[in-house]
Amino acid sequence: MRITGARVVVTSPGRNFVTLKVETDEGVYGVGDGTLNGRELAVASYLADHVVPMLEGRDPADIEDTWQLLYKGAYWRRGPVTMAAIAAVDMALWDIKGKVLGTPVYNLLGGRSRKGVLCYGHASGRTIEDTVEQVLRLREEGYRAIRAQCVVPGIDNMYGTPRGDVSGQRPDLPFVEDGWSTEKYLRFAPELFARVREAVGFDVHLLHDAHHRLTPAEAGWLGKRLEDHQLFWLEDAVPAELQESFRVIRQHTTTPLAVGEVFNSLYDCHQLIREQLIDYVRASVVHAGGITHLRKIAHFAEPYHVRTGCHGAADLSPVSMAAALHYGLATHNAAIQEYGHHSEETLEVFPHAWSFADGYLHPGEAPGLGVDIDESLAAKYEYQRGYLPVSRREDGTVGSW
Ligand code: CS2
Ligand code: MG
């Protein structure tokens, strides 16, 4: 079997997705996700203009060799664009391999390690009462793990809360500017979790995303005050470019730490793992080089008691979700999968075999990844340039959104 070509499909059913379709001379094709929120066309061009010509004529069965060729052959290694492009190829080749062998990809990764992939839903309220209500609703829907986020009184628009009036939207900017106050947030977060725990008890895992906004000392302070609420994890407490900064957090708190949805290779987290500075790596199949590389991160992490909890917000496509669930079902130290809900039109564009039941996600038994893209439907949703918001503190200083 030989690869005859590959097509990049950019579609925007509510938000932009980049999908790679790798075709072969025996009619079998595979799909992969290359979506990089806010920079989608960079990956689309990287694939179409630079990667696809390298694939033509190759044997799609040679997944590891193709990965190494695209990684080392680029000379300029790593980075979010490169690794998302490699990921798209990698997912597509695993999809083809499963289809050719007539088996779901998880069977090619060692088979089932669990009955289903524990997942977490999103409760995002405007008030604490609103957030509590959403947590209780999600528990009723069967979720065993729930992330709780809430608007902090006095902060206009912020990450993880329902977008009301985009008060940060300035006519002269293509992106929204959110507000931020660490002081107000630190005073508020412990109260949020006291109220949520009081309402939901301890039978449900609670998670929280600080979204890169604290210093290590602030994160240590917050983690200590959350310990009695037994969070499953406190995510992205601190930007992790300086991996050693997590030593400060670890000195102050035993609240489990998760980081890394922005990581795109093992090199971004090997110190965090080696020094056991974190409990969960958040790297995803689309941003960290595909199933092939994500497994290497997981296998490196396993002896250090570090598990994975893959990013899975709605800006990662259903193709990513499918690949993540095959990875998650088979990988011993895959602990939990984020389950961001896609729009109805997105789910129609990407027919899939994966499903949710009783707090777990299942990849399904279809050969390959069990997901596809309906290209005629995809063509109805033109690309629309979009930006992630930017965060500014009360004095106007740019922060981490
Ligand atoms: C968030 C994401 O789900 C999460 O943990 O950090 O929603 C993140 O903001 C987006 O994926 C960025 O594109
Ligand atoms: Mg996050």
PDB file of C-alpha atoms in Angstrom, residues 216 238-247 268 271-272 277:
ATOM      1  CA  PRO A 216       4.588  29.797  42.134  1.00  0.00           C
ATOM      2  CA  VAL A 238       1.668  28.650  36.755  1.00  0.00           C
ATOM      3  CA  PRO A 239       2.969  28.920  33.163  1.00  0.00           C
ATOM      4  CA  ALA A 240       5.442  26.041  32.886  1.00  0.00           C
ATOM      5  CA  GLU A 241       8.131  27.382  30.585  1.00  0.00           C
ATOM      6  CA  LEU A 242      10.346  27.396  33.702  1.00  0.00           C
ATOM      7  CA  GLN A 243       9.746  23.818  34.834  1.00  0.00           C
ATOM      8  CA  GLU A 244      11.795  24.203  38.049  1.00  0.00           C
ATOM      9  CA  SER A 245       9.326  26.869  39.299  1.00  0.00           C
ATOM     10  CA  PHE A 246       6.983  24.037  40.263  1.00  0.00           C
ATOM     11  CA  ARG A 247       9.430  23.150  43.058  1.00  0.00           C
ATOM     12  CA  ASP A 268       8.499  20.572  27.668  1.00  0.00           C
ATOM     13  CA  GLN A 271      12.045  17.907  34.331  1.00  0.00           C
ATOM     14  CA  LEU A 272       8.535  18.305  35.787  1.00  0.00           C
ATOM     15  CA  LEU A 277       6.851  18.258  40.438  1.00  0.00           C
TER      16      LEU A 277
END
